[in-house]
Amino acid sequence: MKRTMSREWILGLALTTAMVPIVSADLTTTISSTTNWGTWEGFGVSLAWWAKAFGTRTDLADIFFSTKSTTYNGQSIPGLGLTIARYNAGACSWNTVNGSAMVVSPDIIASRQMDSYWIDWSSTSPSSSSWSWSVDANQRNMLSLAKARGANIFELFSNSPPWWMCLNHNPSGSNDGSSNNLQSWNYDQHAVYLATIAEYAAQNWGISFQSVEAFNEPSSDWWNGETGTQEGCHFNSSTQATVIGYLRSELNSRGLSSTLVSASDENTYDLAVSTWNSLGSTATSNVGRINVHGYQYTGGRRDTLYSLASGAGKRLWNSEYGESDATGEELVTNLMLDFRWLHPTAWVYWQAIDGSGWGLIDGDNDNVSLGAVSQKYFALSQFTRHIRPGMRILDGGSNYTVAAYDSTAHKLVIVAANWGTAQYLNFDLSKFSTPGVSGALVPRWITQTGSGDQYVSYNDTYISGTKFWSYFPTGAVQSFEVSNVVL
Ligand SMILES: *[C@@H]1O[C@H](CO)[C@@H](O)[C@H](O)[C@H]1NC(C)=O
Ligand SMILES: *[C@@H]1O[C@H](CO)[C@@H](O)[C@H](O)[C@H]1NC(C)=O
Ligand SMILES: *[C@@H]1O[C@H](CO)[C@@H](O)[C@H](O)[C@H]1NC(C)=O
Ligand SMILES: *[C@@H]1O[C@H](CO)[C@@H](O)[C@H](O)[C@H]1NC(C)=O
Ligand SMILES: *[C@@H]1O[C@H](CO)[C@@H](O)[C@H](O)[C@H]1NC(C)=O
């Protein structure tokens, strides 16, 4: 549901609320001091496909990977400070192999064809002519720009094995979308491909991948080479299990035994549950981290997937999230549900730049043209600029409140949203042994999903006893930083 609100109405509201005596709140949430939903690893973004188009743009690198302000289209944009980048190992090459060329879907979108480093099967040696390390320069450039700005967690991921390993030589998928498309004699070769890139990146790019993911939404049945618009490949769970074993071995044999195998990047929470339950104990023991995509939005059993992950001693990432709601409302809603029910230790947006509402900045990766910064960008910044790596994730007490604690700085961060009528939200800190200092300033930042404020900061909110409160217009998301808090 999209909301529209006129600027006049917002101004009127601001004038009215200034005259309202602050007496009590309409909704109260109590922040827990005892939960530990994990140590935050960071927020991130996948580099394919936008970095193939815009990988040389240092201003965009500043906007996404630093927290400084950057002038863009005449506007000062506060950086998101993302610290995770997912690098896509491509599946396309335009050479012939044994006289065969890549088969291309008639519907392919050119900006989504990512270059493969391995171009034929004749040698596994990265120094042989079977490997072309000069391709994909733009995505690689954005990877190093990200690192130079402080990104420190990198994942290597694949949407499809290189085309010449595929049964129909089409890196968009099988001809029916639901059949495995990796040739059975290439199960190990797909692992060799990814492990070789990881080793090469460590030796030549200064990039140490924390994890390698061999699949992308592998149980889904839409990876159809005859209609596909992007790279993709179906793997059933037994094939996934086989490839996971090979990937673990190939990483180990290259001295990368501490590089995690992540899996399986299923499209939904519920698919991730069923895949995990069918991989088998050998494969799950080789998975170092569970990755799931957030395309079930408000649906699905986040809690079940978390139980499985924590029971197995695995960390959990929402490794891909996106939608076309440029207002930011869906993003904030679903991200908050992730914090409260999925408990990921990282959260990765899909396309920083894209059209039709998907991008954080509107743009066209085919025409390499850029548009406006989306309201969704500012909504996301309410989280990424305040919930920082190393913080402990607490229970914010509701589906509309997220809390994180910096034990070194003794700082409590709260991000909250109001989907109801304009009202006060009241934050109860009485569970903390030191709930800040009564009378102390609580700086706040506000974005109004839809339209209105874009990460505007205010110094007008103070602790009163063990509480503080703030006025939220409908659709507002606010971040608060409370100092001198002790669990
Ligand atoms: C390539 O051709 C050679 C010689 O005909 C054959 O032995 C080999 O199996 C072929 N490889 C592939 C991947 O088609
Ligand atoms: C999974 O795919 C493999 C290879 O195509 C096939 O041999 C196997 O029977 C499939 N397993 C299931 C459970 O469908
Ligand atoms: C790219 O630009 C061309 C020419 O201006 C236009 O026809 C096309 O629709 C654009 N592509 C997209 C995806 O907007
Ligand atoms: C909070 O979210 C969970 C998970 O989506 C849902 O089951 C629950 O009903 C929600 N609670 C409220 C009060 O809306
Ligand atoms: C709030 O106070 C801090 C600390 O004094 C200051 O750095 C910041 O600029 C102030 N922000 C606003 C919006 O006044």
XYZ file of C-alpha atoms and ligand atoms in Angstrom:
557
model
C 0.000 0.000 0.000
C 1.427 3.331 -0.964
C 0.624 6.470 0.897
C 0.685 10.004 -0.347
C 0.980 13.004 1.884
C 1.204 16.619 0.855
C 4.051 18.785 2.055
C 1.470 21.359 3.252
C -0.130 18.745 5.446
C 3.237 17.828 6.956
C 4.047 21.489 7.658
C 0.648 21.938 9.245
C 1.241 18.899 11.388
C 4.629 20.148 12.508
C 3.076 23.464 13.588
C 0.272 21.727 15.427
C 2.496 19.253 17.214
C 4.824 21.981 18.392
C 1.932 23.228 20.520
C 0.976 19.827 21.934
C 2.200 19.474 25.522
C 4.334 16.348 25.839
C 2.504 14.352 28.444
C 2.192 10.757 27.411
C 2.797 8.409 24.519
C 0.297 6.595 22.409
C 2.358 3.402 22.085
C 5.029 2.123 24.423
C 7.719 -0.379 23.613
C 10.084 -1.831 26.181
C 13.642 -2.449 25.007
C 15.155 -5.689 26.278
C 18.591 -5.554 27.890
C 19.140 -9.310 28.018
C 18.657 -10.551 24.472
C 21.587 -11.346 22.240
C 20.512 -11.932 18.668
C 24.092 -11.874 17.494
C 26.941 -9.492 16.807
C 26.130 -7.326 13.834
C 28.431 -7.954 10.832
C 27.088 -5.163 8.685
C 24.793 -3.960 5.942
C 25.809 -4.513 2.350
C 24.913 -4.619 -1.312
C 25.467 -6.962 -4.242
C 27.658 -5.472 -6.950
C 26.154 -7.213 -9.956
C 24.638 -5.748 -11.962
C 24.905 -2.057 -11.162
C 28.674 -2.021 -10.654
C 29.211 -3.472 -14.128
C 27.647 -0.240 -15.408
C 28.852 2.248 -12.783
C 31.958 0.607 -11.306
C 34.271 3.539 -11.978
C 32.102 6.144 -10.204
C 33.916 7.196 -7.031
C 31.005 9.462 -6.013
C 28.698 6.440 -5.953
C 31.301 4.484 -3.984
C 31.371 7.348 -1.458
C 27.572 7.375 -1.249
C 27.203 3.644 -0.700
C 30.369 2.701 1.200
C 31.291 5.751 3.283
C 29.353 7.711 5.894
C 30.505 11.108 4.672
C 28.179 13.423 2.769
C 28.507 13.546 -1.009
C 26.994 16.060 -3.377
C 24.873 14.290 -5.962
C 22.572 16.140 -8.380
C 23.102 19.248 -6.259
C 21.907 17.549 -3.095
C 24.044 16.563 -0.090
C 23.578 12.827 0.437
C 24.576 11.182 3.715
C 26.565 8.027 2.923
C 25.062 4.652 3.796
C 28.337 3.297 5.177
C 27.766 -0.221 3.837
C 30.541 -2.591 4.909
C 29.664 -5.735 2.942
C 29.981 -6.264 -0.820
C 28.852 -9.366 -2.696
C 30.879 -9.939 -5.836
C 29.265 -11.916 -8.668
C 31.328 -14.513 -10.528
C 29.878 -14.319 -14.025
C 28.822 -17.077 -16.400
C 29.153 -15.495 -19.840
C 31.937 -15.500 -22.411
C 31.857 -14.964 -26.150
C 34.556 -17.412 -27.232
C 33.771 -20.811 -28.761
C 34.489 -23.997 -26.880
C 34.795 -27.166 -29.001
C 33.104 -25.254 -31.786
C 30.144 -24.320 -29.584
C 29.209 -20.824 -28.535
C 27.179 -19.615 -25.588
C 23.427 -19.971 -26.093
C 21.710 -16.702 -25.217
C 18.135 -16.242 -24.065
C 16.216 -14.019 -26.517
C 15.038 -12.009 -23.509
C 18.438 -11.502 -21.897
C 19.131 -8.006 -20.567
C 22.676 -7.134 -21.639
C 23.605 -5.391 -18.391
C 22.917 -8.677 -16.566
C 25.365 -10.748 -18.614
C 28.367 -11.013 -16.298
C 31.777 -12.045 -17.607
C 33.208 -15.440 -16.710
C 36.881 -15.608 -15.775
C 37.107 -19.239 -16.884
C 36.437 -19.497 -20.587
C 37.045 -23.165 -21.469
C 37.682 -26.507 -19.795
C 41.161 -27.197 -21.156
C 43.050 -26.030 -18.067
C 42.245 -25.428 -14.405
C 45.433 -23.385 -14.051
C 44.588 -19.708 -13.485
C 47.745 -18.702 -15.361
C 46.724 -20.604 -18.499
C 44.916 -19.111 -21.482
C 41.747 -20.845 -20.289
C 41.379 -17.994 -17.826
C 40.816 -14.335 -18.673
C 41.470 -12.137 -15.657
C 41.019 -8.801 -17.414
C 37.252 -9.121 -17.879
C 34.667 -7.600 -15.524
C 36.926 -4.651 -14.701
C 34.088 -2.362 -13.556
C 32.626 -4.699 -10.962
C 36.127 -5.424 -9.674
C 36.868 -1.702 -9.513
C 33.795 -1.048 -7.357
C 34.899 -3.909 -5.116
C 38.207 -2.172 -4.461
C 36.544 1.244 -4.109
C 34.290 -0.320 -1.482
C 37.256 -1.777 0.356
C 39.119 1.550 0.261
C 36.103 3.160 1.981
C 35.959 0.635 4.787
C 34.004 -2.339 3.480
C 35.616 -5.347 5.112
C 33.368 -8.337 4.446
C 33.196 -9.764 0.944
C 31.251 -12.639 -0.487
C 31.780 -14.325 -3.854
C 28.520 -15.550 -5.369
C 27.387 -17.247 -8.561
C 24.086 -17.015 -10.408
C 25.018 -19.743 -12.913
C 28.077 -21.822 -13.662
C 29.950 -20.670 -16.797
C 27.815 -21.407 -19.856
C 30.070 -24.164 -21.187
C 29.487 -26.213 -18.013
C 25.722 -26.053 -18.576
C 23.743 -28.809 -20.275
C 22.208 -26.459 -22.857
C 25.171 -24.021 -22.877
C 22.761 -21.324 -21.725
C 23.702 -19.472 -18.508
C 20.099 -18.309 -18.006
C 18.974 -21.825 -17.168
C 17.589 -25.067 -18.538
C 14.943 -25.114 -21.242
C 12.143 -25.763 -18.762
C 13.436 -23.666 -15.874
C 13.075 -26.422 -13.307
C 15.753 -28.925 -14.382
C 19.327 -28.929 -13.187
C 21.442 -27.245 -15.824
C 24.963 -28.021 -14.596
C 26.400 -31.026 -16.415
C 26.990 -33.830 -13.926
C 30.628 -34.134 -15.042
C 31.100 -30.480 -14.109
C 29.874 -30.544 -10.486
C 33.464 -30.300 -9.332
C 34.395 -27.838 -12.091
C 31.867 -25.297 -10.809
C 33.571 -25.567 -7.418
C 37.002 -25.256 -9.084
C 35.769 -22.092 -10.820
C 34.708 -20.370 -7.614
C 37.607 -21.578 -5.455
C 40.097 -20.439 -8.101
C 38.576 -16.937 -8.146
C 38.712 -16.805 -4.349
C 42.372 -17.805 -4.385
C 43.197 -15.396 -7.219
C 41.401 -12.524 -5.462
C 43.385 -13.108 -2.271
C 46.664 -13.159 -4.193
C 46.008 -10.446 -6.762
C 43.130 -8.179 -5.763
C 43.799 -7.818 -2.034
C 40.332 -9.234 -1.429
C 39.823 -12.036 1.030
C 36.332 -13.433 0.547
C 34.730 -14.376 3.858
C 32.408 -16.757 2.044
C 31.622 -18.347 -1.294
C 28.074 -19.083 -2.451
C 27.678 -21.456 -5.420
C 23.920 -21.015 -5.942
C 21.285 -18.343 -6.380
C 17.673 -19.317 -5.624
C 18.534 -22.852 -6.771
C 15.238 -24.558 -5.884
C 13.165 -22.042 -7.828
C 11.820 -23.145 -11.196
C 12.060 -19.870 -13.089
C 15.648 -20.300 -14.383
C 14.528 -20.773 -17.956
C 17.132 -20.318 -20.667
C 14.481 -19.671 -23.310
C 12.883 -16.715 -21.541
C 15.404 -15.657 -18.901
C 16.406 -12.024 -18.493
C 19.459 -12.775 -16.336
C 21.866 -15.571 -15.377
C 20.350 -18.393 -13.354
C 20.512 -22.115 -12.750
C 18.283 -24.604 -10.986
C 19.939 -27.101 -8.640
C 17.901 -29.665 -6.738
C 18.964 -30.283 -3.175
C 20.964 -33.433 -3.842
C 22.956 -31.650 -6.548
C 23.478 -28.721 -4.177
C 24.782 -31.148 -1.556
C 27.288 -32.600 -4.029
C 28.532 -29.192 -5.163
C 28.818 -27.985 -1.540
C 31.127 -30.930 -0.788
C 33.288 -30.180 -3.813
C 33.425 -26.479 -2.979
C 34.577 -27.195 0.568
C 37.345 -29.488 -0.771
C 38.460 -27.115 -3.518
C 38.709 -24.199 -1.060
C 40.642 -26.357 1.409
C 43.076 -27.545 -1.237
C 43.897 -23.926 -2.070
C 44.689 -23.034 1.528
C 41.284 -21.374 2.010
C 39.972 -23.625 4.758
C 38.761 -20.591 6.733
C 36.698 -19.322 3.790
C 33.084 -20.242 4.497
C 30.808 -22.077 2.125
C 27.467 -20.258 2.316
C 24.193 -21.751 1.073
C 21.720 -21.804 -0.451
C 20.443 -18.285 -1.197
C 16.922 -19.593 -1.629
C 14.265 -17.065 -2.655
C 12.146 -17.358 0.505
C 12.471 -18.191 4.196
C 10.247 -21.239 3.736
C 12.285 -22.601 0.805
C 15.451 -22.114 2.847
C 13.893 -24.251 5.590
C 12.949 -27.069 3.223
C 16.319 -27.007 1.446
C 18.222 -27.050 4.717
C 16.158 -30.002 5.885
C 16.942 -31.958 2.715
C 20.649 -31.225 2.205
C 21.799 -34.016 4.484
C 24.244 -33.904 7.376
C 27.430 -34.085 5.304
C 26.484 -31.036 3.263
C 25.118 -29.034 6.196
C 28.312 -29.684 8.142
C 30.190 -28.146 5.204
C 27.993 -25.039 5.156
C 29.555 -22.305 7.237
C 26.659 -19.873 7.036
C 23.052 -19.952 5.860
C 22.134 -17.291 3.300
C 18.516 -16.540 2.533
C 16.791 -13.985 0.314
C 13.999 -11.837 1.665
C 11.511 -12.127 -1.204
C 8.794 -13.564 1.011
C 8.469 -10.024 2.407
C 5.981 -10.058 5.320
C 5.211 -13.772 4.828
C 7.000 -16.981 5.736
C 8.534 -18.460 8.848
C 11.592 -16.394 9.623
C 11.485 -17.831 13.136
C 11.704 -21.442 11.903
C 14.742 -20.698 9.781
C 16.415 -18.956 12.722
C 15.723 -21.964 14.944
C 17.297 -24.290 12.398
C 20.328 -22.036 11.985
C 20.934 -21.462 15.673
C 20.334 -25.140 16.427
C 22.995 -26.024 13.881
C 25.361 -23.355 15.216
C 25.302 -21.423 11.921
C 25.121 -17.708 11.394
C 22.375 -16.444 9.108
C 22.377 -13.626 6.551
C 19.618 -12.001 4.609
C 21.951 -11.943 1.616
C 19.520 -10.422 -0.885
C 16.531 -8.155 -0.492
C 14.806 -5.896 -2.965
C 11.412 -4.710 -4.197
C 9.905 -1.990 -6.318
C 8.522 0.153 -3.493
C 10.547 3.341 -3.797
C 8.790 4.857 -0.770
C 10.876 2.759 1.650
C 7.818 1.564 3.548
C 8.139 -2.070 2.481
C 11.872 -2.091 3.066
C 11.520 -0.743 6.604
C 8.666 -3.118 7.420
C 10.500 -6.203 6.180
C 13.888 -5.246 7.581
C 12.315 -4.798 10.997
C 10.638 -8.201 10.726
C 14.038 -9.668 9.838
C 15.649 -8.151 12.928
C 12.895 -9.385 15.195
C 12.235 -12.884 13.793
C 15.082 -13.941 11.474
C 17.947 -12.447 13.492
C 20.433 -12.212 10.624
C 23.902 -10.911 11.438
C 24.066 -9.119 8.076
C 21.566 -7.684 5.630
C 22.384 -7.108 1.976
C 20.364 -5.034 -0.473
C 20.208 -6.274 -4.051
C 20.663 -3.400 -6.544
C 22.003 -0.060 -5.359
C 21.117 1.345 -8.780
C 18.125 0.142 -10.757
C 14.858 1.321 -12.293
C 11.165 0.784 -11.498
C 11.591 1.566 -7.818
C 14.142 -1.198 -7.182
C 17.214 0.995 -6.887
C 18.352 2.967 -3.875
C 19.240 5.452 -6.575
C 17.054 5.334 -9.659
C 19.039 4.447 -12.753
C 19.307 2.387 -15.906
C 22.158 -0.110 -15.967
C 21.765 -0.637 -19.727
C 21.739 2.982 -20.752
C 24.146 3.849 -17.937
C 21.986 6.750 -16.844
C 21.290 7.908 -13.320
C 18.269 9.530 -11.731
C 17.141 10.650 -8.306
C 18.051 9.235 -4.923
C 15.039 7.231 -3.817
C 13.180 7.875 -0.558
C 14.005 4.226 0.132
C 17.675 5.206 0.293
C 17.054 7.587 3.186
C 14.857 5.039 4.944
C 17.665 2.473 4.746
C 20.205 5.031 5.966
C 18.253 5.260 9.237
C 19.528 1.744 9.933
C 22.895 1.539 8.194
C 24.309 4.743 9.689
C 23.436 3.776 13.252
C 23.433 -0.019 13.589
C 27.120 -0.594 13.012
C 29.365 -3.682 12.857
C 30.185 -5.114 16.251
C 26.962 -4.036 17.929
C 24.863 -6.568 19.796
C 21.332 -6.901 18.460
C 18.673 -6.654 21.178
C 14.931 -7.246 21.153
C 13.320 -3.899 20.462
C 10.067 -5.268 21.873
C 7.822 -4.892 18.819
C 7.672 -5.423 15.067
C 8.229 -1.701 14.585
C 11.292 -1.261 16.826
C 14.898 -2.432 16.409
C 17.559 -2.032 19.092
C 21.336 -2.473 19.031
C 23.956 -1.922 21.693
C 27.534 -0.717 21.410
C 29.191 -2.129 24.526
C 32.400 -0.117 24.025
C 30.708 3.266 23.666
C 27.845 2.292 26.041
C 25.459 3.524 23.380
C 21.989 2.188 22.688
C 20.610 2.616 19.169
C 16.880 2.414 18.544
C 15.267 2.549 15.107
C 11.484 2.731 15.123
C 8.700 3.240 12.617
C 5.093 4.317 12.899
C 2.570 2.826 10.500
C -0.440 4.019 12.479
C -1.936 7.470 12.721
C 0.506 10.185 13.729
C 1.342 9.590 17.376
C 3.994 9.543 20.054
C 6.083 6.432 20.442
C 7.387 5.925 23.939
C 10.592 3.976 24.627
C 10.901 2.293 28.002
C 14.528 1.652 29.041
C 13.738 0.487 32.566
C 15.227 -2.955 31.926
C 18.742 -1.499 31.653
C 20.907 -1.288 34.767
C 21.779 2.258 33.616
C 19.116 3.551 31.200
C 21.136 6.601 30.196
C 21.075 9.816 32.236
C 17.740 11.448 33.001
C 17.578 14.812 31.265
C 20.253 13.863 28.721
C 19.849 14.636 25.041
C 18.827 11.797 22.730
C 19.757 12.897 19.208
C 17.302 11.717 16.574
C 17.158 11.428 12.802
C 13.950 11.132 10.786
C 12.916 9.977 7.329
C 9.316 9.939 6.197
C 8.647 6.987 3.951
C 6.802 8.078 0.838
C 7.849 11.701 0.856
C 8.957 14.347 3.300
C 11.961 14.344 5.622
C 15.093 12.695 4.271
C 17.345 11.808 7.185
C 16.847 15.110 9.024
C 18.520 15.382 12.442
C 17.150 17.057 15.571
C 18.489 17.728 19.061
C 15.165 18.110 20.853
C 14.523 14.861 22.684
C 15.549 14.115 26.270
C 15.445 11.178 28.650
C 12.876 11.524 31.391
C 13.526 9.024 34.159
C 13.802 5.680 32.376
C 11.878 6.751 29.257
C 11.946 9.004 26.293
C 9.422 9.608 23.533
C 9.128 11.193 20.156
C 6.383 12.290 17.808
C 6.050 10.173 14.656
C 3.980 11.262 11.650
C 2.426 8.303 9.841
C 5.120 6.455 7.911
C 8.016 8.055 9.787
C 11.103 6.043 10.661
C 13.431 7.485 13.279
C 16.817 6.565 14.719
C 17.821 7.452 18.276
C 21.191 7.208 19.993
C 21.092 6.976 23.773
C 24.418 7.512 25.556
C 25.620 6.128 28.880
C 23.517 2.986 28.740
C 24.647 -0.121 30.608
C 22.966 -3.476 30.050
C 35.492 -31.430 -26.834
O 35.906 -32.185 -27.941
C 36.761 -33.258 -27.609
C 37.224 -33.862 -28.906
O 36.134 -34.148 -29.731
C 35.994 -34.230 -26.743
O 36.847 -35.289 -26.340
C 35.496 -33.520 -25.480
O 34.671 -34.360 -24.726
C 34.713 -32.293 -25.860
N 34.414 -31.571 -24.651
C 33.266 -31.008 -24.396
C 33.150 -30.311 -23.068
O 32.348 -31.004 -25.182
C 18.466 -34.234 -8.629
O 19.124 -34.048 -9.847
C 19.987 -35.108 -10.194
C 20.749 -34.689 -11.437
O 19.877 -34.179 -12.420
C 19.172 -36.359 -10.393
O 20.033 -37.439 -10.699
C 18.428 -36.652 -9.098
O 17.557 -37.759 -9.285
C 17.612 -35.466 -8.666
N 17.081 -35.716 -7.350
C 15.837 -35.502 -7.044
C 15.441 -35.810 -5.647
O 15.033 -35.069 -7.854
C 17.590 3.160 -23.236
O 17.592 4.224 -24.112
C 16.933 3.939 -25.311
C 17.183 5.106 -26.247
O 17.031 6.307 -25.557
C 15.458 3.718 -25.053
O 14.780 3.418 -26.223
C 15.329 2.555 -24.109
O 13.987 2.397 -23.732
C 16.154 2.773 -22.872
N 16.153 1.578 -22.111
C 15.546 1.504 -20.961
C 15.651 0.192 -20.290
O 14.991 2.442 -20.471
C 4.832 -9.439 14.288
O 5.395 -10.175 13.219
C 5.189 -11.564 13.331
C 5.984 -12.228 12.206
O 5.573 -11.728 10.961
C 3.706 -11.875 13.267
O 3.503 -13.254 13.435
C 3.012 -11.121 14.383
O 1.612 -11.289 14.264
C 3.331 -9.639 14.335
N 2.791 -8.984 15.514
C 1.946 -7.984 15.438
C 1.479 -7.421 16.730
O 1.581 -7.523 14.373
C 23.229 18.034 17.811
O 24.259 18.105 18.766
C 25.501 17.573 18.329
C 26.460 17.561 19.520
O 26.511 18.827 20.078
C 25.998 18.372 17.159
O 27.217 17.833 16.686
C 24.968 18.337 16.069
O 25.369 19.159 14.999
C 23.624 18.792 16.570
N 22.640 18.573 15.552
C 21.694 19.452 15.297
C 20.726 19.060 14.217
O 21.610 20.487 15.881
